[in-house]
Amino acid sequence: MLEGFVDESECDLLRARAEELVREFDPAEVVSIFSTREQNRLTDEYFLTSGDKIRFFFEENAFNPDGTLKYEKEKSINKIGHALHDLDPIFARFSRSQKIKELAKGIGLEKSYLLQSMYIFKQPNIGGEVTCHQDSTFLYTEPIDIAGLWFALEDATVENGCLWAIPGGHRRGLKLRWRRTREKMEFEVFDNEPWPEEELVPLEVSKGTVILLHGLLPHRSFENRSPRSRHAYTLHLIGAEATYPADNWLQRSEIMPL
Ligand SMILES: O=C(O)CCC(=O)C(=O)O
């Protein structure tokens, strides 16, 4: 991790922009998705087609049965994804900055593509957990050549749901791969052993720190039951020479290649 990688003012700019995007977003656009009897299929569809869009994802149980929100939308959104780095000018400028190109080169990604971006809110009191996983499970490349950049836009502590990781866990190989089959998404299992979660260590960081995550590093975050939010922006970069399979969940339309 690199402390002070993002200036205070830049963190605040990204936060303000995310808040503006949420203000402009009308949840009525998605009510039908979260209120029909087909909810699971439509929710999956909303996620699985978001690779080249800016979409809003909600905390679990954010909706009433009629599809309306239980709490104000500003407090109900879990994250925004997955193409902020392409479609939003403020996030694009940050994501394509010289500083980030140099950081990528510094960790061996001489030539890389920006695959995915997420703005994660980890809301006060209700911010949900992210269970232990390896990013290569979801963003698989051959060979494995992916890095996650996790920018803390606020201080992240054990109380407000910081990241946790298993030191050295990236040397233990890939456990699962999430693939598209004709009908649905499925996990291909390479190793069925549960994660040794007792080995997790908290990555408490100050605002402006970037955490670099190897695609095979097992990591997670716990719920946020504190009164403080924990905003973060993440980017996933893949090596330009690596093969990106057509059965990964995240696909881009032909008119918006990587
Ligand atoms: O920010 C979080 O709480 C988890 C993010 C994460 O695990 C990821 O981006 O892969």
Short mmCIF file of C-alpha atoms and ligand atoms in Angstrom, two decimals:
data_model
loop_
_atom_site.label_atom_id
_atom_site.label_comp_id
_atom_site.label_asym_id
_atom_site.label_seq_id
_atom_site.Cartn_x
_atom_site.Cartn_y
_atom_site.Cartn_z
CA MET A 1 0.00 0.00 0.00
CA LEU A 2 1.09 3.52 -0.72
CA GLU A 3 0.03 6.22 1.69
CA GLY A 4 -0.84 9.67 0.39
CA PHE A 5 -1.07 8.49 -3.24
CA VAL A 6 -4.22 10.55 -3.84
CA ASP A 7 -4.34 14.17 -2.61
CA GLU A 8 -7.03 15.12 -0.10
CA SER A 9 -8.57 17.47 -2.64
CA GLU A 10 -8.66 14.77 -5.32
CA CYS A 11 -10.34 12.35 -2.89
CA ASP A 12 -12.93 15.04 -2.16
CA LEU A 13 -13.47 15.69 -5.87
CA LEU A 14 -14.19 11.99 -6.52
CA ARG A 15 -16.49 11.84 -3.51
CA ALA A 16 -18.39 14.92 -4.61
CA ARG A 17 -18.77 13.53 -8.12
CA ALA A 18 -20.09 10.18 -6.84
CA GLU A 19 -22.56 12.04 -4.65
CA GLU A 20 -23.65 14.08 -7.66
CA LEU A 21 -24.16 10.93 -9.74
CA VAL A 22 -26.35 9.50 -6.98
CA ARG A 23 -28.33 12.76 -6.78
CA GLU A 24 -28.97 12.63 -10.52
CA PHE A 25 -29.96 8.97 -10.45
CA ASP A 26 -33.68 8.27 -10.28
CA PRO A 27 -34.35 4.94 -8.52
CA ALA A 28 -37.68 4.78 -10.39
CA GLU A 29 -35.56 3.65 -13.36
CA VAL A 30 -34.87 0.37 -11.59
CA VAL A 31 -38.02 -0.17 -9.52
CA SER A 32 -39.38 -2.62 -12.06
CA ILE A 33 -36.21 -4.71 -11.77
CA PHE A 34 -36.41 -5.04 -8.02
CA SER A 35 -40.14 -5.48 -7.63
CA THR A 36 -41.23 -8.11 -10.14
CA ARG A 37 -41.59 -11.82 -9.60
CA GLU A 38 -38.72 -12.16 -12.01
CA GLN A 39 -36.54 -10.20 -9.62
CA ASN A 40 -33.62 -12.62 -9.52
CA ARG A 41 -33.33 -12.94 -13.25
CA LEU A 42 -33.63 -9.19 -13.84
CA THR A 43 -31.24 -8.29 -11.03
CA ASP A 44 -28.68 -10.69 -12.48
CA GLU A 45 -29.23 -9.22 -15.92
CA TYR A 46 -28.79 -5.67 -14.57
CA PHE A 47 -25.45 -6.71 -13.07
CA LEU A 48 -24.23 -8.89 -15.92
CA THR A 49 -24.75 -6.16 -18.54
CA SER A 50 -23.13 -3.38 -16.50
CA GLY A 51 -19.55 -3.85 -17.76
CA ASP A 52 -19.78 -0.91 -20.14
CA LYS A 53 -22.27 1.22 -18.22
CA ILE A 54 -22.65 3.33 -15.10
CA ARG A 55 -25.12 1.47 -12.93
CA PHE A 56 -26.19 1.73 -9.31
CA PHE A 57 -26.28 -1.29 -7.03
CA PHE A 58 -28.12 -1.34 -3.74
CA GLU A 59 -27.47 -2.69 -0.28
CA GLU A 60 -29.20 -6.00 0.35
CA ASN A 61 -32.75 -5.54 1.61
CA ALA A 62 -32.82 -1.91 0.47
CA PHE A 63 -36.22 -2.40 -1.22
CA ASN A 64 -39.79 -2.88 -0.03
CA PRO A 65 -41.78 -5.63 -1.78
CA ASP A 66 -43.33 -3.01 -4.11
CA GLY A 67 -39.87 -2.00 -5.34
CA THR A 68 -39.69 1.31 -3.47
CA LEU A 69 -36.69 2.08 -1.28
CA LYS A 70 -36.90 1.60 2.49
CA TYR A 71 -34.43 4.42 3.20
CA GLU A 72 -33.33 7.51 1.25
CA LYS A 73 -31.39 6.56 -1.90
CA GLU A 74 -28.20 8.29 -0.70
CA LYS A 75 -28.07 5.77 2.17
CA SER A 76 -29.17 2.73 0.16
CA ILE A 77 -26.58 2.50 -2.60
CA ASN A 78 -23.84 -0.05 -2.12
CA LYS A 79 -21.77 0.78 -5.20
CA ILE A 80 -21.63 2.29 -8.68
CA GLY A 81 -20.08 0.24 -11.48
CA HIS A 82 -18.50 -0.76 -13.78
CA ALA A 83 -17.35 1.73 -16.44
CA LEU A 84 -17.00 5.00 -14.56
CA HIS A 85 -13.42 5.14 -15.86
CA ASP A 86 -14.76 5.39 -19.43
CA LEU A 87 -18.06 7.15 -19.17
CA ASP A 88 -17.67 9.77 -16.48
CA PRO A 89 -15.24 12.61 -17.25
CA ILE A 90 -14.10 13.12 -13.63
CA PHE A 91 -13.45 9.42 -12.97
CA ALA A 92 -11.94 9.00 -16.44
CA ARG A 93 -9.44 11.79 -15.84
CA PHE A 94 -8.40 10.31 -12.52
CA SER A 95 -8.27 6.70 -13.78
CA ARG A 96 -6.16 7.57 -16.83
CA SER A 97 -3.75 9.89 -15.05
CA GLN A 98 -0.01 9.64 -15.61
CA LYS A 99 0.38 8.77 -11.93
CA ILE A 100 -1.74 5.65 -12.32
CA LYS A 101 0.00 4.64 -15.55
CA GLU A 102 3.32 4.84 -13.75
CA LEU A 103 1.99 2.90 -10.79
CA ALA A 104 0.79 0.15 -13.16
CA LYS A 105 4.20 0.03 -14.86
CA GLY A 106 5.86 -0.09 -11.46
CA ILE A 107 4.05 -3.35 -10.64
CA GLY A 108 4.89 -4.95 -13.98
CA LEU A 109 1.86 -3.95 -16.05
CA GLU A 110 3.92 -2.30 -18.78
CA LYS A 111 0.92 -2.13 -21.10
CA SER A 112 -2.47 -2.63 -19.55
CA TYR A 113 -6.18 -2.14 -20.06
CA LEU A 114 -8.57 -0.62 -17.58
CA LEU A 115 -11.16 -3.33 -17.23
CA GLN A 116 -13.45 -2.24 -14.44
CA SER A 117 -14.13 0.57 -12.00
CA MET A 118 -16.32 0.67 -8.91
CA TYR A 119 -17.22 3.34 -6.42
CA ILE A 120 -17.95 1.57 -3.14
CA PHE A 121 -19.86 3.45 -0.42
CA LYS A 122 -19.82 1.00 2.50
CA GLN A 123 -22.66 2.98 4.04
CA PRO A 124 -22.79 3.84 7.75
CA ASN A 125 -24.74 1.31 9.86
CA ILE A 126 -25.95 -0.85 6.95
CA GLY A 127 -22.87 -1.30 4.69
CA GLY A 128 -22.82 -4.98 3.73
CA GLU A 129 -19.90 -7.41 3.90
CA VAL A 130 -17.90 -8.64 0.90
CA THR A 131 -16.98 -12.26 1.48
CA CYS A 132 -13.45 -13.62 1.03
CA HIS A 133 -12.52 -13.91 -2.64
CA GLN A 134 -9.79 -13.59 -5.25
CA ASP A 135 -10.40 -11.02 -7.99
CA SER A 136 -9.22 -13.52 -10.62
CA THR A 137 -12.29 -15.62 -9.79
CA PHE A 138 -14.43 -12.92 -11.37
CA LEU A 139 -11.97 -11.27 -13.79
CA TYR A 140 -10.04 -14.22 -15.11
CA THR A 141 -7.18 -13.86 -17.60
CA GLU A 142 -4.74 -16.33 -19.13
CA PRO A 143 -2.12 -16.10 -17.82
CA ILE A 144 -3.29 -14.52 -14.56
CA ASP A 145 -2.28 -10.90 -15.00
CA ILE A 146 -4.56 -8.56 -13.13
CA ALA A 147 -4.16 -5.96 -10.42
CA GLY A 148 -6.76 -4.27 -8.28
CA LEU A 149 -6.10 -0.70 -7.20
CA TRP A 150 -8.18 0.24 -4.16
CA PHE A 151 -8.16 3.95 -3.35
CA ALA A 152 -9.28 4.97 0.14
CA LEU A 153 -11.32 8.15 -0.24
CA GLU A 154 -11.87 8.21 3.53
CA ASP A 155 -9.98 6.63 6.41
CA ALA A 156 -10.72 2.89 6.45
CA THR A 157 -10.63 1.17 9.84
CA VAL A 158 -11.80 -2.09 11.39
CA GLU A 159 -14.84 -0.18 12.69
CA ASN A 160 -16.06 1.11 9.33
CA GLY A 161 -15.27 -2.03 7.30
CA CYS A 162 -11.71 -1.80 5.97
CA LEU A 163 -10.24 -4.46 3.68
CA TRP A 164 -8.71 -7.60 5.19
CA ALA A 165 -6.31 -9.93 3.35
CA ILE A 166 -4.43 -13.21 3.87
CA PRO A 167 -0.70 -12.40 3.64
CA GLY A 168 0.98 -14.57 1.00
CA GLY A 169 -2.40 -16.06 0.05
CA HIS A 170 -1.79 -15.18 -3.62
CA ARG A 171 0.79 -18.00 -3.78
CA ARG A 172 -1.82 -20.68 -3.11
CA GLY A 173 -3.43 -20.72 -6.56
CA LEU A 174 -6.88 -19.93 -7.83
CA LYS A 175 -9.77 -21.60 -6.00
CA LEU A 176 -12.75 -20.73 -8.16
CA ARG A 177 -13.65 -19.28 -11.49
CA TRP A 178 -17.03 -17.66 -12.19
CA ARG A 179 -18.00 -18.41 -15.79
CA ARG A 180 -20.90 -17.85 -18.10
CA THR A 181 -22.52 -21.01 -19.32
CA ARG A 182 -25.39 -21.06 -21.83
CA GLU A 183 -28.03 -20.76 -19.12
CA LYS A 184 -26.43 -19.06 -16.15
CA MET A 185 -23.28 -18.12 -14.25
CA GLU A 186 -21.49 -21.01 -12.53
CA PHE A 187 -18.46 -21.48 -10.33
CA GLU A 188 -15.80 -23.79 -11.67
CA VAL A 189 -14.07 -25.23 -8.60
CA PHE A 190 -10.31 -25.88 -8.56
CA ASP A 191 -9.87 -26.13 -4.81
CA ASN A 192 -12.73 -26.72 -2.40
CA GLU A 193 -10.85 -25.94 0.85
CA PRO A 194 -12.38 -23.03 2.77
CA TRP A 195 -10.22 -19.91 3.21
CA PRO A 196 -8.13 -19.93 6.42
CA GLU A 197 -9.89 -16.78 7.57
CA GLU A 198 -8.04 -16.83 10.89
CA GLU A 199 -5.03 -15.67 8.84
CA LEU A 200 -6.76 -12.49 7.63
CA VAL A 201 -5.16 -9.22 8.71
CA PRO A 202 -6.89 -5.83 8.63
CA LEU A 203 -5.60 -3.25 6.16
CA GLU A 204 -6.39 -0.07 8.04
CA VAL A 205 -5.45 2.90 5.88
CA SER A 206 -5.76 6.65 5.85
CA LYS A 207 -7.62 8.69 3.25
CA GLY A 208 -5.55 8.93 0.05
CA THR A 209 -3.84 5.53 0.40
CA VAL A 210 -3.88 3.11 -2.52
CA ILE A 211 -3.87 -0.64 -1.78
CA LEU A 212 -2.51 -2.83 -4.59
CA LEU A 213 -4.14 -6.24 -4.82
CA HIS A 214 -2.70 -9.17 -6.75
CA GLY A 215 -5.47 -10.99 -8.65
CA LEU A 216 -4.93 -14.10 -6.53
CA LEU A 217 -4.78 -12.37 -3.15
CA PRO A 218 -7.67 -13.54 -0.92
CA HIS A 219 -9.36 -10.50 0.60
CA ARG A 220 -12.65 -9.40 2.06
CA SER A 221 -14.38 -6.68 4.06
CA PHE A 222 -16.81 -6.93 6.95
CA GLU A 223 -20.07 -5.08 7.49
CA ASN A 224 -19.99 -1.45 8.50
CA ARG A 225 -22.02 -1.07 11.69
CA SER A 226 -20.32 2.22 12.61
CA PRO A 227 -21.84 5.65 12.06
CA ARG A 228 -19.05 6.54 9.58
CA SER A 229 -19.02 5.71 5.88
CA ARG A 230 -15.99 4.20 4.14
CA HIS A 231 -15.89 5.37 0.57
CA ALA A 232 -13.41 3.77 -1.84
CA TYR A 233 -12.81 3.83 -5.58
CA THR A 234 -11.37 0.73 -7.24
CA LEU A 235 -9.85 0.00 -10.62
CA HIS A 236 -8.93 -3.36 -12.10
CA LEU A 237 -6.20 -3.46 -14.72
CA ILE A 238 -5.28 -6.41 -16.90
CA GLY A 239 -2.09 -6.99 -18.86
CA ALA A 240 -2.65 -6.09 -22.52
CA GLU A 241 -1.03 -9.34 -23.67
CA ALA A 242 -3.22 -11.59 -21.52
CA THR A 243 -6.21 -13.38 -22.99
CA TYR A 244 -9.56 -12.22 -21.64
CA PRO A 245 -12.09 -15.03 -22.09
CA ALA A 246 -15.56 -14.49 -23.56
CA ASP A 247 -17.12 -16.44 -20.68
CA ASN A 248 -16.07 -13.93 -18.00
CA TRP A 249 -19.10 -12.09 -16.61
CA LEU A 250 -17.79 -8.65 -17.58
CA GLN A 251 -18.03 -8.11 -21.31
CA ARG A 252 -17.82 -4.91 -23.29
CA SER A 253 -19.86 -4.05 -26.36
CA GLU A 254 -18.05 -3.87 -29.67
CA ILE A 255 -18.61 -0.14 -29.86
CA MET A 256 -16.84 0.32 -26.52
CA PRO A 257 -13.77 -1.89 -26.56
CA LEU A 258 -11.32 -1.81 -23.66
O1 LIG B 1 -14.28 -2.41 -0.79
C1 LIG B 1 -14.66 -3.49 -0.35
O2 LIG B 1 -15.30 -3.56 0.70
C2 LIG B 1 -14.35 -4.78 -1.06
C3 LIG B 1 -13.84 -4.55 -2.44
C4 LIG B 1 -13.30 -5.79 -3.07
O3 LIG B 1 -13.14 -6.80 -2.47
C5 LIG B 1 -12.92 -5.79 -4.46
O4 LIG B 1 -13.01 -4.74 -5.11
O5 LIG B 1 -12.50 -6.85 -4.97
#
